[in-house]
């Protein structure tokens, strides 16, 4: 009974588990990346695996249809439980604060990669926001560095290269699965932006201020136009460790990115220091931006092209797997056929096989009783072959009667009373006459003053008829043994 229950649980978990080889490969890479930390304590890895398995099973089995706020709350509560386990368990007292943070990063990364396809962009509202912000950015593709008061040197090759790198890092955010990986893309993008503000890799302009950083970040977001931007921001906000977003370099850069997206959603002519007519002309497409800004817009098309190429590569990989499985199945079927024919040849040598055509030609008519073993115990003097016989209906003549009973037969006025039936008595063999005679003896009560006795035939046997006082003929109380 317990094995059955366990198998049902395994099947329910198996039906919702992600068997994508890419996800499995990423999970293996996470284990390899954090293997030195997990080996610090003997039971650490098993405890973490158990906690992660229970959390993922709970999310997939019970909370897939729950609101995103509840899912986010459960995820943050899970992170806090892991941290409490590391702080309150005496087995992990030797771990430093940095190592505990790395273990918490491992827990977050492993569980979120496993649950990525269930938690990322799971609501219709996220998709609508993605389409809205993407459409808005396309309408603002004419906005250049001058409109945003960005200090970008277009003549410096290093500056241009850093701008392109920042755009590519922002585009790569959508391909990451774990929240900290998406944050890492944001951090690298912002570092490239600070390199642009500093005047390239040499840092000729010196350190940049936060007031100079946000306009360049807005400019990079407008030229990158990353896909599913709002979904990525929501995913990081909901399922990333809250302590990481509230402090540190990653939290600061992520906050600035959210501010840049909010600015793009609410941008107008006043924020760009433009008159309304010029703003409307740019929005309608009457005016276009300069050559360099137009070249940066190509990055969106290049990113979509790279996404399509990645999709084609994945389809190619799946097609190769299907072809390999088909060839494997074909080989198995061929081996099965050869094995079957070999076994059939061996059996053919041992046993004699009769063809159905020869058997039909040699068929002999048999009786149904030939296969009944009880027929051998029957008497041999009688013929027991069952042959159907037709029984004709009785012919009766009925006239008006002078008897007192209206439903009785008037034998006095009837010339003949005949009943056609099987001549059973006459067909009985001679040696069985005694049996037949004894079984068909009539019992007759005769009234006084009878003149003559006549015989009538009932069921093939001769039964005496006795005349009545009125001149008619009547059979009185004749009894025939049914045997």
Short mmCIF file of C-alpha atoms in Angstrom, two decimals:
data_model
loop_
_atom_site.label_atom_id
_atom_site.label_comp_id
_atom_site.label_asym_id
_atom_site.label_seq_id
_atom_site.Cartn_x
_atom_site.Cartn_y
_atom_site.Cartn_z
CA UNK A 1 0.00 0.00 0.00
CA UNK A 2 2.75 2.43 0.93
CA UNK A 3 4.67 1.65 -2.25
CA UNK A 4 1.56 2.48 -4.27
CA UNK A 5 1.14 5.83 -2.55
CA UNK A 6 4.78 6.64 -3.08
CA UNK A 7 4.56 5.80 -6.76
CA UNK A 8 1.56 8.11 -7.18
CA UNK A 9 3.47 10.96 -5.60
CA UNK A 10 6.42 10.28 -7.84
CA UNK A 11 4.23 10.24 -10.92
CA UNK A 12 2.52 13.50 -9.97
CA UNK A 13 5.90 15.15 -9.45
CA UNK A 14 7.24 13.57 -12.62
CA UNK A 15 4.34 14.91 -14.68
CA UNK A 16 5.17 18.50 -13.68
CA UNK A 17 8.94 18.21 -13.68
CA UNK A 18 10.86 19.92 -16.42
CA UNK A 19 12.73 17.37 -18.52
CA UNK A 20 14.29 19.96 -20.80
CA UNK A 21 17.94 18.94 -21.24
CA UNK A 22 18.98 22.60 -21.19
CA UNK A 23 17.48 23.07 -17.72
CA UNK A 24 19.10 19.85 -16.53
CA UNK A 25 22.43 21.00 -17.88
CA UNK A 26 22.11 24.32 -16.09
CA UNK A 27 21.32 22.57 -12.81
CA UNK A 28 24.40 20.40 -13.20
CA UNK A 29 26.49 23.49 -13.84
CA UNK A 30 25.14 25.09 -10.66
CA UNK A 31 26.14 22.00 -8.65
CA UNK A 32 29.63 22.11 -10.12
CA UNK A 33 29.94 25.86 -9.50
CA UNK A 34 29.03 25.64 -5.82
CA UNK A 35 30.59 22.24 -5.12
CA UNK A 36 33.44 23.64 -2.97
CA UNK A 37 30.94 25.45 -0.73
CA UNK A 38 28.62 22.45 -0.47
CA UNK A 39 31.53 20.24 0.58
CA UNK A 40 32.30 22.35 3.64
CA UNK A 41 29.96 20.31 5.84
CA UNK A 42 29.07 16.66 5.44
CA UNK A 43 25.28 16.97 5.71
CA UNK A 44 24.95 20.40 4.11
CA UNK A 45 24.32 19.26 0.57
CA UNK A 46 21.71 16.66 1.58
CA UNK A 47 19.87 19.15 3.78
CA UNK A 48 19.77 21.77 1.03
CA UNK A 49 18.63 19.26 -1.58
CA UNK A 50 15.83 18.13 0.71
CA UNK A 51 14.69 21.67 1.44
CA UNK A 52 14.80 22.65 -2.25
CA UNK A 53 12.92 19.51 -3.30
CA UNK A 54 10.17 20.10 -0.74
CA UNK A 55 9.82 23.75 -1.75
CA UNK A 56 9.68 23.02 -5.48
CA UNK A 57 7.17 20.22 -4.95
CA UNK A 58 4.98 22.50 -2.84
CA UNK A 59 5.06 25.24 -5.47
CA UNK A 60 4.30 22.91 -8.37
CA UNK A 61 1.63 20.86 -6.62
CA UNK A 62 -0.25 23.49 -4.62
CA UNK A 63 0.56 27.05 -5.68
CA UNK A 64 0.87 27.15 -9.44
CA UNK A 65 -2.55 28.81 -9.69
CA UNK A 66 -2.03 31.06 -6.67
CA UNK A 67 -1.63 34.83 -7.08
CA UNK A 68 1.89 36.06 -7.74
CA UNK A 69 1.99 37.92 -4.42
CA UNK A 70 1.45 34.66 -2.52
CA UNK A 71 4.10 32.92 -4.61
CA UNK A 72 6.56 35.73 -3.94
CA UNK A 73 5.81 35.64 -0.22
CA UNK A 74 6.33 31.86 -0.08
CA UNK A 75 9.63 32.21 -1.94
CA UNK A 76 10.94 34.89 0.44
CA UNK A 77 9.82 32.78 3.39
CA UNK A 78 11.76 29.83 1.94
CA UNK A 79 14.93 31.93 1.69
CA UNK A 80 14.50 33.02 5.30
CA UNK A 81 14.08 29.40 6.44
CA UNK A 82 17.35 28.45 4.74
CA UNK A 83 19.11 31.34 6.43
CA UNK A 84 17.67 30.35 9.81
CA UNK A 85 18.80 26.78 9.28
CA UNK A 86 22.35 27.97 8.62
CA UNK A 87 22.36 30.32 11.62
CA UNK A 88 20.62 28.13 14.21
CA UNK A 89 22.09 24.71 13.41
CA UNK A 90 25.26 24.07 15.42
CA UNK A 91 26.61 21.93 12.57
CA UNK A 92 27.06 25.07 10.47
CA UNK A 93 28.60 27.32 13.11
CA UNK A 94 32.00 27.09 11.46
CA UNK A 95 30.70 28.66 8.25
CA UNK A 96 31.53 32.31 7.75
CA UNK A 97 29.02 34.97 6.77
CA UNK A 98 30.33 35.05 3.18
CA UNK A 99 29.95 31.28 2.83
CA UNK A 100 26.43 31.41 4.18
CA UNK A 101 25.59 34.07 1.61
CA UNK A 102 27.01 31.84 -1.12
CA UNK A 103 24.93 28.90 0.11
CA UNK A 104 21.85 31.11 0.04
CA UNK A 105 22.75 32.16 -3.51
CA UNK A 106 23.03 28.49 -4.48
CA UNK A 107 19.61 27.74 -3.00
CA UNK A 108 18.02 30.65 -4.83
CA UNK A 109 19.69 29.88 -8.14
CA UNK A 110 18.97 26.13 -8.12
CA UNK A 111 15.31 26.44 -7.07
CA UNK A 112 14.53 29.30 -9.46
CA UNK A 113 16.11 27.56 -12.44
CA UNK A 114 13.99 24.52 -11.66
CA UNK A 115 10.81 26.60 -11.34
CA UNK A 116 11.62 29.13 -14.08
CA UNK A 117 9.04 28.04 -16.63
CA UNK A 118 6.31 28.02 -13.97
CA UNK A 119 7.05 31.44 -12.45
CA UNK A 120 8.36 33.63 -15.26
CA UNK A 121 5.78 35.71 -17.17
CA UNK A 122 2.92 33.67 -15.76
CA UNK A 123 0.16 36.28 -15.93
CA UNK A 124 -1.57 37.96 -18.83
CA UNK A 125 -0.90 41.36 -17.29
CA UNK A 126 2.86 40.82 -17.62
CA UNK A 127 2.52 40.09 -21.32
CA UNK A 128 0.39 43.17 -21.87
CA UNK A 129 2.94 45.34 -20.08
CA UNK A 130 5.73 43.86 -22.20
CA UNK A 131 3.92 44.71 -25.41
CA UNK A 132 3.05 48.19 -24.19
CA UNK A 133 6.62 49.13 -23.20
CA UNK A 134 8.05 47.64 -26.39
CA UNK A 135 5.62 49.64 -28.51
CA UNK A 136 6.42 52.77 -26.51
CA UNK A 137 10.16 52.37 -27.02
CA UNK A 138 9.68 51.90 -30.76
CA UNK A 139 7.78 55.16 -30.90
CA UNK A 140 10.69 56.85 -29.11
CA UNK A 141 13.45 55.45 -31.33
CA UNK A 142 14.23 59.01 -32.51
CA UNK A 143 15.37 60.10 -29.05
CA UNK A 144 19.16 60.67 -29.09
CA UNK A 145 21.83 61.55 -26.57
CA UNK A 146 21.26 65.27 -27.11
CA UNK A 147 17.61 65.04 -26.08
CA UNK A 148 18.62 63.31 -22.85
CA UNK A 149 21.62 65.54 -22.15
CA UNK A 150 23.99 62.59 -22.30
CA UNK A 151 27.73 63.21 -22.46
CA UNK A 152 28.65 60.57 -25.06
CA UNK A 153 31.58 61.05 -27.37
CA UNK A 154 30.52 59.63 -30.73
CA UNK A 155 34.01 60.00 -32.21
CA UNK A 156 35.70 57.76 -29.63
CA UNK A 157 35.83 54.11 -30.74
CA UNK A 158 36.12 52.87 -27.17
CA UNK A 159 33.00 54.81 -26.14
CA UNK A 160 31.04 53.38 -29.05
CA UNK A 161 32.20 49.87 -28.20
CA UNK A 162 31.18 50.28 -24.57
CA UNK A 163 27.73 51.50 -25.62
CA UNK A 164 27.26 48.43 -27.78
CA UNK A 165 28.43 46.15 -24.95
CA UNK A 166 25.97 47.78 -22.56
CA UNK A 167 23.15 47.22 -25.05
CA UNK A 168 24.10 43.57 -25.54
CA UNK A 169 24.27 42.93 -21.79
CA UNK A 170 20.80 44.38 -21.39
CA UNK A 171 19.54 42.16 -24.20
CA UNK A 172 21.08 39.08 -22.60
CA UNK A 173 19.00 39.60 -19.46
CA UNK A 174 16.05 37.79 -21.03
CA UNK A 175 18.07 34.64 -21.73
CA UNK A 176 19.10 34.24 -18.08
CA UNK A 177 16.93 32.05 -15.84
CA UNK A 178 17.96 32.71 -12.25
CA UNK A 179 17.15 36.13 -10.70
CA UNK A 180 20.79 36.76 -9.71
CA UNK A 181 21.86 35.98 -13.29
CA UNK A 182 19.48 38.63 -14.61
CA UNK A 183 20.83 41.02 -12.00
CA UNK A 184 24.36 40.18 -13.11
CA UNK A 185 23.46 41.26 -16.67
CA UNK A 186 22.15 44.56 -15.29
CA UNK A 187 25.34 45.05 -13.26
CA UNK A 188 27.60 44.46 -16.26
CA UNK A 189 25.49 46.80 -18.40
CA UNK A 190 25.73 49.58 -15.82
CA UNK A 191 29.46 49.07 -15.43
CA UNK A 192 29.89 49.61 -19.16
CA UNK A 193 27.80 52.76 -18.83
CA UNK A 194 30.09 54.05 -16.11
CA UNK A 195 32.98 53.28 -18.45
CA UNK A 196 31.31 55.48 -21.06
CA UNK A 197 30.90 58.30 -18.55
CA UNK A 198 34.53 58.02 -17.50
CA UNK A 199 35.69 58.51 -21.09
CA UNK A 200 36.57 54.96 -22.04
CA UNK A 201 38.81 52.34 -20.56
CA UNK A 202 41.49 54.90 -19.68
CA UNK A 203 39.14 56.89 -17.45
CA UNK A 204 40.15 60.26 -18.85
CA UNK A 205 37.08 62.05 -17.47
CA UNK A 206 37.33 60.64 -13.98
CA UNK A 207 34.49 59.29 -11.80
CA UNK A 208 30.90 59.96 -12.89
CA UNK A 209 27.98 61.11 -10.76
CA UNK A 210 24.57 59.54 -10.39
CA UNK A 211 22.97 62.47 -12.27
CA UNK A 212 25.05 61.61 -15.33
CA UNK A 213 24.43 57.88 -15.02
CA UNK A 214 20.61 57.76 -15.30
CA UNK A 215 20.31 59.61 -18.69
CA UNK A 216 22.83 57.27 -20.31
CA UNK A 217 20.99 54.26 -18.88
CA UNK A 218 17.73 55.60 -20.37
CA UNK A 219 19.48 56.06 -23.70
CA UNK A 220 20.80 52.46 -23.62
CA UNK A 221 17.34 51.09 -22.77
CA UNK A 222 15.77 53.02 -25.64
CA UNK A 223 18.32 51.75 -28.15
CA UNK A 224 18.28 48.18 -26.86
CA UNK A 225 14.49 47.77 -26.50
CA UNK A 226 14.89 44.37 -24.76
CA UNK A 227 12.14 41.81 -25.14
CA UNK A 228 9.88 41.07 -22.14
CA UNK A 229 11.46 43.91 -20.20
CA UNK A 230 8.62 44.26 -17.70
CA UNK A 231 8.40 40.51 -17.14
CA UNK A 232 12.11 40.35 -16.33
CA UNK A 233 11.82 43.24 -13.89
CA UNK A 234 8.80 41.65 -12.18
CA UNK A 235 10.53 38.27 -12.01
CA UNK A 236 13.58 39.72 -10.26
CA UNK A 237 11.45 41.80 -7.89
CA UNK A 238 9.24 38.86 -6.86
CA UNK A 239 11.66 35.95 -6.60
CA UNK A 240 15.09 37.41 -5.96
CA UNK A 241 16.37 37.48 -2.40
CA UNK A 242 14.99 40.70 -0.91
CA UNK A 243 18.21 41.46 0.97
CA UNK A 244 20.13 41.60 -2.31
CA UNK A 245 17.74 44.14 -3.86
CA UNK A 246 17.75 46.39 -0.81
CA UNK A 247 21.52 46.74 -0.59
CA UNK A 248 24.71 46.41 -2.57
CA UNK A 249 25.75 47.26 -6.08
CA UNK A 250 23.16 45.02 -7.76
CA UNK A 251 20.30 46.60 -5.82
CA UNK A 252 21.44 50.12 -6.74
CA UNK A 253 21.72 49.36 -10.46
CA UNK A 254 18.41 47.52 -10.53
CA UNK A 255 16.68 50.45 -8.86
CA UNK A 256 18.09 52.81 -11.51
CA UNK A 257 16.89 50.49 -14.27
CA UNK A 258 13.35 50.55 -12.86
CA UNK A 259 13.53 54.35 -12.74
CA UNK A 260 14.67 54.46 -16.37
CA UNK A 261 11.74 52.28 -17.47
CA UNK A 262 9.32 54.47 -15.52
CA UNK A 263 10.77 57.57 -17.18
CA UNK A 264 10.30 56.02 -20.64
CA UNK A 265 6.66 55.19 -19.87
CA UNK A 266 5.93 58.79 -18.84
CA UNK A 267 8.19 60.67 -21.29
CA UNK A 268 6.84 63.82 -22.90
CA UNK A 269 8.04 66.99 -24.59
CA UNK A 270 8.67 68.80 -21.33
CA UNK A 271 10.96 66.07 -19.97
CA UNK A 272 12.98 66.15 -23.19
CA UNK A 273 13.20 69.97 -23.19
CA UNK A 274 11.36 70.16 -26.53
CA UNK A 275 8.36 72.04 -27.83
CA UNK A 276 5.19 70.07 -28.27
CA UNK A 277 5.05 70.46 -32.07
CA UNK A 278 8.53 69.05 -32.58
CA UNK A 279 7.75 66.21 -30.16
CA UNK A 280 4.59 65.32 -32.09
CA UNK A 281 6.47 65.40 -35.41
CA UNK A 282 9.01 62.91 -34.08
CA UNK A 283 6.26 60.72 -32.68
CA UNK A 284 4.40 60.76 -36.02
CA UNK A 285 7.56 59.93 -37.98
CA UNK A 286 7.80 63.25 -39.82
CA UNK A 287 11.26 63.87 -38.38
CA UNK A 288 13.95 61.19 -38.02
CA UNK A 289 17.03 60.90 -35.86
CA UNK A 290 20.64 61.08 -37.02
CA UNK A 291 22.67 58.26 -38.55
CA UNK A 292 24.39 57.01 -35.41
CA UNK A 293 21.18 56.73 -33.44
CA UNK A 294 19.56 54.92 -36.35
CA UNK A 295 22.44 52.48 -36.39
CA UNK A 296 21.88 51.73 -32.71
CA UNK A 297 18.28 50.84 -33.45
CA UNK A 298 19.57 47.96 -35.54
CA UNK A 299 20.57 46.27 -32.28
CA UNK A 300 16.91 45.37 -31.67
CA UNK A 301 16.68 43.66 -35.06
CA UNK A 302 20.00 41.91 -34.44
CA UNK A 303 18.75 40.67 -31.07
CA UNK A 304 15.59 39.29 -32.64
CA UNK A 305 17.71 37.66 -35.32
CA UNK A 306 19.89 36.03 -32.65
CA UNK A 307 16.77 34.80 -30.87
CA UNK A 308 15.49 33.22 -34.06
CA UNK A 309 18.88 31.61 -34.66
CA UNK A 310 18.85 30.22 -31.11
CA UNK A 311 15.36 28.88 -31.69
CA UNK A 312 16.43 27.24 -34.95
CA UNK A 313 19.43 25.70 -33.19
CA UNK A 314 17.14 24.26 -30.51
CA UNK A 315 14.77 22.88 -33.16
CA UNK A 316 17.73 21.37 -34.98
CA UNK A 317 18.89 19.71 -31.77
CA UNK A 318 15.43 18.28 -31.16
CA UNK A 319 15.18 17.09 -34.76
CA UNK A 320 18.49 15.26 -34.41
CA UNK A 321 17.22 13.61 -31.25
CA UNK A 322 14.01 12.50 -32.99
CA UNK A 323 15.96 11.08 -35.96
CA UNK A 324 18.31 9.23 -33.62
CA UNK A 325 15.37 7.76 -31.70
CA UNK A 326 13.68 6.73 -34.96
CA UNK A 327 16.83 4.96 -36.16
CA UNK A 328 17.18 3.28 -32.79
CA UNK A 329 13.57 2.08 -32.95
CA UNK A 330 14.11 0.81 -36.50
CA UNK A 331 17.15 -1.18 -35.42
CA UNK A 332 15.27 -2.62 -32.47
CA UNK A 333 12.40 -3.70 -34.74
CA UNK A 334 14.85 -5.32 -37.15
CA UNK A 335 16.57 -7.17 -34.31
CA UNK A 336 13.22 -8.30 -32.97
CA UNK A 337 12.22 -9.62 -36.38
CA UNK A 338 15.48 -11.53 -36.81
CA UNK A 339 15.23 -13.00 -33.32
CA UNK A 340 11.63 -14.02 -33.90
CA UNK A 341 12.45 -15.73 -37.20
CA UNK A 342 15.33 -17.62 -35.59
CA UNK A 343 13.11 -18.89 -32.81
CA UNK A 344 10.43 -19.78 -35.32
CA UNK A 345 12.91 -21.80 -37.37
CA UNK A 346 13.97 -23.74 -34.27
CA UNK A 347 10.37 -24.49 -33.35
CA UNK A 348 9.61 -25.54 -36.92
CA UNK A 349 12.32 -28.18 -36.78
CA UNK A 350 11.02 -29.57 -33.48
CA UNK A 351 7.28 -29.50 -34.15
CA UNK A 352 5.26 -30.49 -37.23
CA UNK A 353 3.24 -27.65 -38.64
CA UNK A 354 0.10 -28.54 -40.62
CA UNK A 355 -1.10 -26.12 -43.21
CA UNK A 356 -4.68 -24.89 -42.88
CA UNK A 357 -5.42 -25.67 -46.55
CA UNK A 358 -4.52 -29.36 -46.13
CA UNK A 359 -6.58 -29.55 -42.98
CA UNK A 360 -9.69 -28.17 -44.68
CA UNK A 361 -9.38 -30.73 -47.48
CA UNK A 362 -9.19 -33.60 -45.00
CA UNK A 363 -12.20 -32.62 -42.95
CA UNK A 364 -14.57 -35.51 -42.10
CA UNK A 365 -18.21 -35.12 -41.15
CA UNK A 366 -18.68 -36.02 -37.52
CA UNK A 367 -21.67 -36.25 -35.23
CA UNK A 368 -22.18 -33.89 -32.34
CA UNK A 369 -22.27 -36.87 -29.99
CA UNK A 370 -18.80 -38.06 -30.98
CA UNK A 371 -17.20 -35.57 -28.66
CA UNK A 372 -19.48 -36.35 -25.69
CA UNK A 373 -17.84 -38.89 -23.34
CA UNK A 374 -21.21 -39.76 -21.77
CA UNK A 375 -22.53 -41.28 -24.97
CA UNK A 376 -20.47 -44.42 -24.39
CA UNK A 377 -22.49 -45.24 -21.23
CA UNK A 378 -25.88 -45.19 -23.01
CA UNK A 379 -27.78 -48.48 -23.78
CA UNK A 380 -26.75 -50.06 -27.07
CA UNK A 381 -30.16 -51.60 -27.93
CA UNK A 382 -31.84 -48.33 -28.85
CA UNK A 383 -31.13 -45.79 -31.50
CA UNK A 384 -30.28 -42.51 -29.73
CA UNK A 385 -29.72 -40.38 -32.75
CA UNK A 386 -31.72 -37.18 -32.38
CA UNK A 387 -33.70 -36.45 -35.53
CA UNK A 388 -36.20 -33.59 -35.66
CA UNK A 389 -39.81 -34.57 -36.44
CA UNK A 390 -42.71 -32.34 -37.46
CA UNK A 391 -45.90 -32.57 -35.41
CA UNK A 392 -49.06 -31.60 -37.26
CA UNK A 393 -51.78 -29.69 -35.39
CA UNK A 394 -54.77 -31.70 -34.20
CA UNK A 395 -57.90 -31.79 -36.35
CA UNK A 396 -61.05 -31.72 -34.38
CA UNK A 397 -64.74 -31.62 -35.42
CA UNK A 398 -67.06 -29.83 -33.09
CA UNK A 399 -70.86 -29.64 -33.49
CA UNK A 400 -73.81 -28.77 -31.37
CA UNK A 401 -74.08 -31.05 -28.42
CA UNK A 402 -77.04 -32.34 -26.51
CA UNK A 403 -74.95 -32.80 -23.42
CA UNK A 404 -75.34 -30.64 -20.43
CA UNK A 405 -71.78 -29.18 -20.66
CA UNK A 406 -71.61 -26.56 -23.42
CA UNK A 407 -67.82 -26.83 -23.76
CA UNK A 408 -67.71 -30.66 -24.02
CA UNK A 409 -67.17 -32.51 -27.23
CA UNK A 410 -70.32 -34.01 -28.94
CA UNK A 411 -69.09 -37.42 -29.92
CA UNK A 412 -72.62 -38.67 -30.75
CA UNK A 413 -73.03 -36.39 -33.80
CA UNK A 414 -69.43 -36.46 -34.90
CA UNK A 415 -68.60 -38.92 -37.61
CA UNK A 416 -64.91 -39.02 -36.77
CA UNK A 417 -62.66 -37.63 -34.12
CA UNK A 418 -59.04 -37.94 -35.20
CA UNK A 419 -55.84 -36.54 -33.68
CA UNK A 420 -52.78 -36.67 -35.91
CA UNK A 421 -49.58 -37.15 -34.03
CA UNK A 422 -46.47 -39.23 -33.95
CA UNK A 423 -47.09 -42.94 -34.12
CA UNK A 424 -44.95 -43.48 -31.09
CA UNK A 425 -46.55 -46.68 -29.99
CA UNK A 426 -46.24 -48.35 -33.38
CA UNK A 427 -42.57 -47.38 -33.79
CA UNK A 428 -41.38 -48.91 -30.53
CA UNK A 429 -39.24 -51.98 -31.09
CA UNK A 430 -40.67 -55.42 -30.50
CA UNK A 431 -38.54 -56.19 -27.55
CA UNK A 432 -39.80 -53.08 -25.75
CA UNK A 433 -43.54 -53.77 -26.14
CA UNK A 434 -43.90 -54.72 -22.56
CA UNK A 435 -42.57 -51.38 -21.46
CA UNK A 436 -44.79 -49.50 -23.87
CA UNK A 437 -47.90 -51.48 -22.97
CA UNK A 438 -47.40 -51.02 -19.28
CA UNK A 439 -46.93 -47.31 -19.58
CA UNK A 440 -49.97 -46.64 -21.72
CA UNK A 441 -52.69 -48.50 -19.87
CA UNK A 442 -55.98 -46.57 -19.72
CA UNK A 443 -58.23 -46.44 -16.71
CA UNK A 444 -61.91 -46.44 -17.73
CA UNK A 445 -65.08 -46.31 -15.68
CA UNK A 446 -68.06 -47.81 -17.52
CA UNK A 447 -71.64 -46.73 -16.90
CA UNK A 448 -74.45 -49.36 -16.93
CA UNK A 449 -76.67 -50.24 -19.93
CA UNK A 450 -73.97 -49.90 -22.60
CA UNK A 451 -74.76 -51.43 -25.98
CA UNK A 452 -71.41 -51.42 -27.66
CA UNK A 453 -67.81 -50.39 -27.27
CA UNK A 454 -65.98 -48.66 -29.99
CA UNK A 455 -62.42 -47.53 -30.21
CA UNK A 456 -60.99 -44.15 -31.03
CA UNK A 457 -57.40 -43.17 -31.60
CA UNK A 458 -55.72 -40.72 -29.21
CA UNK A 459 -52.09 -39.94 -29.86
CA UNK A 460 -51.73 -43.02 -31.99
CA UNK A 461 -53.00 -45.49 -29.33
CA UNK A 462 -56.33 -47.35 -29.51
CA UNK A 463 -58.57 -46.31 -26.61
CA UNK A 464 -61.99 -47.94 -26.16
CA UNK A 465 -64.99 -45.63 -26.40
CA UNK A 466 -68.17 -46.37 -24.51
CA UNK A 467 -71.64 -45.35 -25.81
CA UNK A 468 -73.88 -43.22 -23.60
CA UNK A 469 -77.50 -43.80 -22.76
CA UNK A 470 -78.56 -41.09 -25.18
CA UNK A 471 -77.05 -42.91 -28.10
CA UNK A 472 -73.80 -40.94 -28.21
CA UNK A 473 -70.28 -42.08 -27.55
CA UNK A 474 -68.22 -40.70 -24.69
CA UNK A 475 -64.87 -41.37 -23.06
CA UNK A 476 -65.19 -41.22 -19.34
CA UNK A 477 -62.25 -40.67 -16.96
CA UNK A 478 -59.61 -42.00 -19.31
CA UNK A 479 -56.20 -41.66 -17.81
CA UNK A 480 -53.00 -42.16 -19.76
CA UNK A 481 -49.64 -42.45 -18.09
CA UNK A 482 -47.45 -39.58 -19.40
CA UNK A 483 -44.54 -41.99 -19.74
#
